[in-house]
Short mmCIF file of the C-alpha atoms (twelve columns), coordinates in Angstrom:
data_MODEL
# 
_entry.id   MODEL 
# 
loop_
_atom_site.group_PDB 
_atom_site.id 
_atom_site.type_symbol 
_atom_site.label_atom_id 
_atom_site.label_alt_id 
_atom_site.label_comp_id 
_atom_site.label_asym_id 
_atom_site.label_seq_id 
_atom_site.Cartn_x 
_atom_site.Cartn_y 
_atom_site.Cartn_z 
_atom_site.pdbx_PDB_model_num 
ATOM 1   C CA . UNK A 1   -127.395 -107.393 -167.874 1 
ATOM 2   C CA . UNK A 2   -126.586 -110.319 -165.572 1 
ATOM 3   C CA . UNK A 3   -126.115 -110.109 -161.814 1 
ATOM 4   C CA . UNK A 4   -122.391 -110.800 -162.225 1 
ATOM 5   C CA . UNK A 5   -122.048 -107.977 -164.748 1 
ATOM 6   C CA . UNK A 6   -123.853 -105.574 -162.425 1 
ATOM 7   C CA . UNK A 7   -121.626 -106.561 -159.523 1 
ATOM 8   C CA . UNK A 8   -118.566 -106.187 -161.746 1 
ATOM 9   C CA . UNK A 9   -119.650 -102.693 -162.791 1 
ATOM 10  C CA . UNK A 10  -120.050 -101.677 -159.159 1 
ATOM 11  C CA . UNK A 11  -116.605 -102.998 -158.306 1 
ATOM 12  C CA . UNK A 12  -115.105 -101.136 -161.267 1 
ATOM 13  C CA . UNK A 13  -116.778 -97.903  -160.165 1 
ATOM 14  C CA . UNK A 14  -115.364 -98.378  -156.674 1 
ATOM 15  C CA . UNK A 15  -111.909 -98.985  -158.136 1 
ATOM 16  C CA . UNK A 16  -112.140 -95.816  -160.229 1 
ATOM 17  C CA . UNK A 17  -113.217 -93.791  -157.193 1 
ATOM 18  C CA . UNK A 18  -110.310 -95.117  -155.123 1 
ATOM 19  C CA . UNK A 19  -107.898 -94.400  -157.970 1 
ATOM 20  C CA . UNK A 20  -109.080 -90.784  -158.167 1 
ATOM 21  C CA . UNK A 21  -109.089 -90.171  -154.399 1 
ATOM 22  C CA . UNK A 22  -105.689 -91.849  -154.073 1 
ATOM 23  C CA . UNK A 23  -104.131 -90.068  -157.047 1 
ATOM 24  C CA . UNK A 24  -100.595 -88.764  -156.361 1 
ATOM 25  C CA . UNK A 25  -101.491 -85.130  -156.995 1 
ATOM 26  C CA . UNK A 26  -104.447 -85.355  -154.597 1 
ATOM 27  C CA . UNK A 27  -102.427 -87.010  -151.824 1 
ATOM 28  C CA . UNK A 28  -99.552  -84.552  -152.279 1 
ATOM 29  C CA . UNK A 29  -101.815 -81.514  -152.051 1 
ATOM 30  C CA . UNK A 30  -103.803 -82.759  -149.059 1 
ATOM 31  C CA . UNK A 31  -100.754 -83.899  -147.085 1 
ATOM 32  C CA . UNK A 32  -98.791  -80.714  -147.855 1 
ATOM 33  C CA . UNK A 33  -101.636 -78.533  -146.645 1 
ATOM 34  C CA . UNK A 34  -102.106 -80.718  -143.564 1 
ATOM 35  C CA . UNK A 35  -98.415  -80.520  -142.671 1 
ATOM 36  C CA . UNK A 36  -98.399  -76.774  -143.265 1 
ATOM 37  C CA . UNK A 37  -101.284 -76.274  -140.857 1 
ATOM 38  C CA . UNK A 38  -99.819  -78.736  -138.341 1 
ATOM 39  C CA . UNK A 39  -96.482  -76.891  -138.381 1 
ATOM 40  C CA . UNK A 40  -98.207  -73.491  -138.251 1 
ATOM 41  C CA . UNK A 41  -96.665  -72.689  -141.624 1 
ATOM 42  C CA . UNK A 42  -99.753  -72.615  -143.816 1 
ATOM 43  C CA . UNK A 43  -98.187  -70.469  -146.538 1 
ATOM 44  C CA . UNK A 44  -95.363  -72.943  -146.959 1 
ATOM 45  C CA . UNK A 45  -97.872  -75.779  -146.967 1 
ATOM 46  C CA . UNK A 46  -99.657  -74.095  -149.860 1 
ATOM 47  C CA . UNK A 47  -96.345  -73.619  -151.674 1 
ATOM 48  C CA . UNK A 48  -95.417  -77.285  -151.303 1 
ATOM 49  C CA . UNK A 49  -98.922  -78.315  -152.391 1 
ATOM 50  C CA . UNK A 50  -98.459  -76.219  -155.528 1 
ATOM 51  C CA . UNK A 51  -95.085  -77.702  -156.520 1 
ATOM 52  C CA . UNK A 52  -95.911  -81.291  -155.574 1 
ATOM 53  C CA . UNK A 53  -99.474  -81.494  -156.853 1 
ATOM 54  C CA . UNK A 54  -100.857 -78.370  -158.484 1 
ATOM 55  C CA . UNK A 55  -98.180  -77.603  -161.074 1 
ATOM 56  C CA . UNK A 56  -97.539  -81.250  -162.010 1 
ATOM 57  C CA . UNK A 57  -101.253 -81.783  -162.652 1 
ATOM 58  C CA . UNK A 58  -101.432 -78.533  -164.623 1 
ATOM 59  C CA . UNK A 59  -98.612  -79.798  -166.843 1 
ATOM 60  C CA . UNK A 60  -100.350 -83.155  -167.299 1 
ATOM 61  C CA . UNK A 61  -103.585 -81.435  -168.340 1 
ATOM 62  C CA . UNK A 62  -101.623 -79.219  -170.737 1 
ATOM 63  C CA . UNK A 63  -100.034 -82.289  -172.317 1 
ATOM 64  C CA . UNK A 64  -103.444 -83.956  -172.586 1 
ATOM 65  C CA . UNK A 65  -104.699 -80.836  -174.370 1 
ATOM 66  C CA . UNK A 66  -101.737 -81.151  -176.760 1 
ATOM 67  C CA . UNK A 67  -102.610 -84.843  -177.249 1 
ATOM 68  C CA . UNK A 68  -99.220  -85.945  -175.922 1 
ATOM 69  C CA . UNK A 69  -100.694 -87.755  -172.920 1 
ATOM 70  C CA . UNK A 70  -103.752 -89.977  -173.117 1 
ATOM 71  C CA . UNK A 71  -105.194 -89.582  -169.615 1 
ATOM 72  C CA . UNK A 72  -104.484 -87.805  -166.351 1 
ATOM 73  C CA . UNK A 73  -103.131 -90.958  -164.679 1 
ATOM 74  C CA . UNK A 74  -100.573 -91.309  -167.504 1 
ATOM 75  C CA . UNK A 75  -101.145 -95.037  -167.859 1 
ATOM 76  C CA . UNK A 76  -98.951  -95.432  -170.960 1 
ATOM 77  C CA . UNK A 77  -95.327  -96.199  -170.068 1 
ATOM 78  C CA . UNK A 78  -93.902  -94.258  -173.025 1 
ATOM 79  C CA . UNK A 79  -95.692  -91.074  -171.919 1 
ATOM 80  C CA . UNK A 80  -94.048  -91.030  -168.500 1 
ATOM 81  C CA . UNK A 81  -90.430  -90.192  -169.377 1 
ATOM 82  C CA . UNK A 82  -90.736  -86.479  -170.210 1 
ATOM 83  C CA . UNK A 83  -93.385  -86.005  -167.540 1 
ATOM 84  C CA . UNK A 84  -91.113  -87.320  -164.799 1 
ATOM 85  C CA . UNK A 85  -88.271  -85.047  -165.921 1 
ATOM 86  C CA . UNK A 86  -90.527  -81.975  -165.895 1 
ATOM 87  C CA . UNK A 87  -91.986  -82.776  -162.471 1 
ATOM 88  C CA . UNK A 88  -88.498  -83.414  -161.074 1 
ATOM 89  C CA . UNK A 89  -87.447  -79.972  -162.338 1 
ATOM 90  C CA . UNK A 90  -90.495  -78.327  -160.736 1 
ATOM 91  C CA . UNK A 91  -89.930  -80.040  -157.394 1 
ATOM 92  C CA . UNK A 92  -86.183  -79.340  -157.423 1 
ATOM 93  C CA . UNK A 93  -86.792  -75.647  -158.092 1 
ATOM 94  C CA . UNK A 94  -89.297  -75.572  -155.248 1 
ATOM 95  C CA . UNK A 95  -86.852  -77.340  -152.952 1 
ATOM 96  C CA . UNK A 96  -84.140  -74.772  -153.679 1 
ATOM 97  C CA . UNK A 97  -86.575  -71.942  -152.940 1 
ATOM 98  C CA . UNK A 98  -87.569  -73.570  -149.650 1 
ATOM 99  C CA . UNK A 99  -83.957  -73.994  -148.567 1 
ATOM 100 C CA . UNK A 100 -82.960  -70.447  -149.554 1 
ATOM 101 C CA . UNK A 101 -86.013  -68.948  -147.834 1 
ATOM 102 C CA . UNK A 102 -85.585  -70.980  -144.623 1 
ATOM 103 C CA . UNK A 103 -88.837  -72.906  -144.871 1 
ATOM 104 C CA . UNK A 104 -89.645  -75.277  -141.990 1 
ATOM 105 C CA . UNK A 105 -87.256  -78.240  -141.964 1 
ATOM 106 C CA . UNK A 106 -90.121  -80.721  -142.016 1 
ATOM 107 C CA . UNK A 107 -91.547  -79.280  -145.229 1 
ATOM 108 C CA . UNK A 108 -88.104  -79.147  -146.830 1 
ATOM 109 C CA . UNK A 109 -87.688  -82.798  -145.897 1 
ATOM 110 C CA . UNK A 110 -91.155  -83.591  -147.291 1 
ATOM 111 C CA . UNK A 111 -90.235  -82.027  -150.639 1 
ATOM 112 C CA . UNK A 112 -86.837  -83.730  -150.703 1 
ATOM 113 C CA . UNK A 113 -88.511  -87.066  -149.987 1 
ATOM 114 C CA . UNK A 114 -90.918  -86.555  -152.871 1 
ATOM 115 C CA . UNK A 115 -88.053  -85.633  -155.199 1 
ATOM 116 C CA . UNK A 116 -85.998  -88.680  -154.212 1 
ATOM 117 C CA . UNK A 117 -88.969  -91.014  -154.601 1 
ATOM 118 C CA . UNK A 118 -89.834  -89.689  -158.053 1 
ATOM 119 C CA . UNK A 119 -86.177  -89.880  -159.076 1 
ATOM 120 C CA . UNK A 120 -86.091  -93.552  -158.086 1 
ATOM 121 C CA . UNK A 121 -89.315  -94.199  -159.981 1 
ATOM 122 C CA . UNK A 122 -87.908  -92.339  -162.978 1 
ATOM 123 C CA . UNK A 123 -84.821  -94.546  -163.009 1 
ATOM 124 C CA . UNK A 124 -86.933  -97.702  -162.844 1 
ATOM 125 C CA . UNK A 125 -89.233  -96.347  -165.566 1 
ATOM 126 C CA . UNK A 126 -86.492  -95.325  -167.999 1 
ATOM 127 C CA . UNK A 127 -83.654  -97.749  -167.258 1 
ATOM 128 C CA . UNK A 128 -85.474  -100.901 -166.172 1 
ATOM 129 C CA . UNK A 129 -88.410  -99.973  -168.444 1 
ATOM 130 C CA . UNK A 130 -91.007  -100.998 -165.888 1 
ATOM 131 C CA . UNK A 131 -94.124  -99.010  -165.008 1 
ATOM 132 C CA . UNK A 132 -93.976  -98.841  -161.213 1 
ATOM 133 C CA . UNK A 133 -97.133  -97.541  -159.516 1 
ATOM 134 C CA . UNK A 134 -96.748  -93.900  -158.538 1 
ATOM 135 C CA . UNK A 135 -100.098 -94.164  -156.741 1 
ATOM 136 C CA . UNK A 136 -98.807  -96.691  -154.205 1 
ATOM 137 C CA . UNK A 137 -95.367  -95.073  -153.976 1 
ATOM 138 C CA . UNK A 138 -96.877  -91.733  -152.985 1 
ATOM 139 C CA . UNK A 139 -99.444  -93.272  -150.653 1 
ATOM 140 C CA . UNK A 140 -96.882  -95.365  -148.766 1 
ATOM 141 C CA . UNK A 141 -94.267  -92.605  -148.749 1 
ATOM 142 C CA . UNK A 142 -96.601  -89.958  -147.379 1 
ATOM 143 C CA . UNK A 143 -97.887  -92.318  -144.704 1 
ATOM 144 C CA . UNK A 144 -94.356  -93.033  -143.471 1 
ATOM 145 C CA . UNK A 145 -93.567  -89.308  -143.439 1 
ATOM 146 C CA . UNK A 146 -96.691  -88.520  -141.424 1 
ATOM 147 C CA . UNK A 147 -95.723  -91.255  -138.968 1 
ATOM 148 C CA . UNK A 148 -92.339  -89.573  -138.521 1 
ATOM 149 C CA . UNK A 149 -93.492  -85.949  -138.595 1 
ATOM 150 C CA . UNK A 150 -96.801  -86.075  -136.755 1 
ATOM 151 C CA . UNK A 151 -97.548  -89.300  -134.877 1 
ATOM 152 C CA . UNK A 152 -96.942  -93.067  -135.063 1 
ATOM 153 C CA . UNK A 153 -100.741 -93.456  -135.143 1 
ATOM 154 C CA . UNK A 154 -100.507 -92.694  -138.860 1 
ATOM 155 C CA . UNK A 155 -99.332  -96.289  -139.291 1 
ATOM 156 C CA . UNK A 156 -103.051 -97.082  -139.529 1 
ATOM 157 C CA . UNK A 157 -103.170 -95.158  -142.807 1 
ATOM 158 C CA . UNK A 158 -100.906 -97.779  -144.366 1 
ATOM 159 C CA . UNK A 159 -104.106 -99.729  -144.955 1 
ATOM 160 C CA . UNK A 160 -104.911 -97.194  -147.680 1 
ATOM 161 C CA . UNK A 161 -101.936 -98.232  -149.804 1 
ATOM 162 C CA . UNK A 162 -103.002 -101.812 -150.609 1 
ATOM 163 C CA . UNK A 163 -106.536 -100.536 -151.178 1 
ATOM 164 C CA . UNK A 164 -105.282 -98.029  -153.734 1 
ATOM 165 C CA . UNK A 165 -103.023 -100.707 -155.186 1 
ATOM 166 C CA . UNK A 166 -105.995 -103.034 -155.608 1 
ATOM 167 C CA . UNK A 167 -107.823 -100.331 -157.550 1 
ATOM 168 C CA . UNK A 168 -104.898 -99.903  -159.951 1 
ATOM 169 C CA . UNK A 169 -104.702 -103.644 -160.587 1 
ATOM 170 C CA . UNK A 170 -108.495 -103.952 -160.908 1 
ATOM 171 C CA . UNK A 171 -108.549 -101.268 -163.598 1 
ATOM 172 C CA . UNK A 172 -105.743 -102.989 -165.477 1 
ATOM 173 C CA . UNK A 173 -103.330 -100.072 -165.117 1 
ATOM 174 C CA . UNK A 174 -100.703 -102.032 -163.151 1 
ATOM 175 C CA . UNK A 175 -99.715  -105.545 -162.212 1 
ATOM 176 C CA . UNK A 176 -99.648  -106.700 -158.605 1 
ATOM 177 C CA . UNK A 177 -95.858  -106.588 -158.703 1 
ATOM 178 C CA . UNK A 178 -95.837  -102.984 -159.883 1 
ATOM 179 C CA . UNK A 179 -98.035  -101.773 -157.034 1 
ATOM 180 C CA . UNK A 180 -96.017  -103.717 -154.452 1 
ATOM 181 C CA . UNK A 181 -92.705  -102.356 -155.727 1 
ATOM 182 C CA . UNK A 182 -94.198  -98.865  -155.824 1 
ATOM 183 C CA . UNK A 183 -95.211  -99.111  -152.176 1 
ATOM 184 C CA . UNK A 184 -91.786  -100.450 -151.216 1 
ATOM 185 C CA . UNK A 185 -89.911  -97.728  -153.100 1 
ATOM 186 C CA . UNK A 186 -92.156  -95.020  -151.683 1 
ATOM 187 C CA . UNK A 187 -91.913  -96.098  -148.068 1 
ATOM 188 C CA . UNK A 188 -88.164  -96.765  -148.069 1 
ATOM 189 C CA . UNK A 189 -86.979  -93.842  -150.199 1 
ATOM 190 C CA . UNK A 190 -89.390  -91.242  -148.822 1 
ATOM 191 C CA . UNK A 191 -88.953  -92.368  -145.238 1 
ATOM 192 C CA . UNK A 192 -85.174  -92.533  -145.521 1 
ATOM 193 C CA . UNK A 193 -84.863  -89.158  -147.234 1 
ATOM 194 C CA . UNK A 194 -87.197  -87.460  -144.760 1 
ATOM 195 C CA . UNK A 195 -85.126  -88.821  -141.877 1 
ATOM 196 C CA . UNK A 196 -81.883  -87.600  -143.465 1 
ATOM 197 C CA . UNK A 197 -83.244  -84.072  -143.902 1 
ATOM 198 C CA . UNK A 198 -84.598  -83.781  -140.373 1 
# 
């Protein structure tokens, strides 16, 4: 194996690690739990983590088991349509429960922002037929929400989004345009929706 091949393998391993750590379900769970603790509403944080990350990933794994989805990042465009509809239904049901049970406004807004972002991505996926990066959409969207809900210092976390985007492009799962549009959609839609709900 040549030195260039070895270096390339290391870079690929780094890209895979960043893709896993920056996966939407991971970011949704971690940020939901963090917000729940920050707002002194841990139980609601757990609930939001379940509907935004836990249940969607459980459905993905179930579909992989049924051989309807090839991998847990759902890299094939054609496999995303039904998945997005199911996740939208899960999140919408969770949002209704939160509203009816008087959950903290910030967590309701967080869920609404996630729903709106995924809806926008779903429209682009199905109507425009373009595979926008959910990784960068979620990363950018969550960062903007944390800036609004917790502290402007979270702007520093925006550096994570291009890093995650690089990993998706490096692995051949997205084009540069798809990760940029994902980040734009996530930050604008999530940030705007969160502001409307708070």
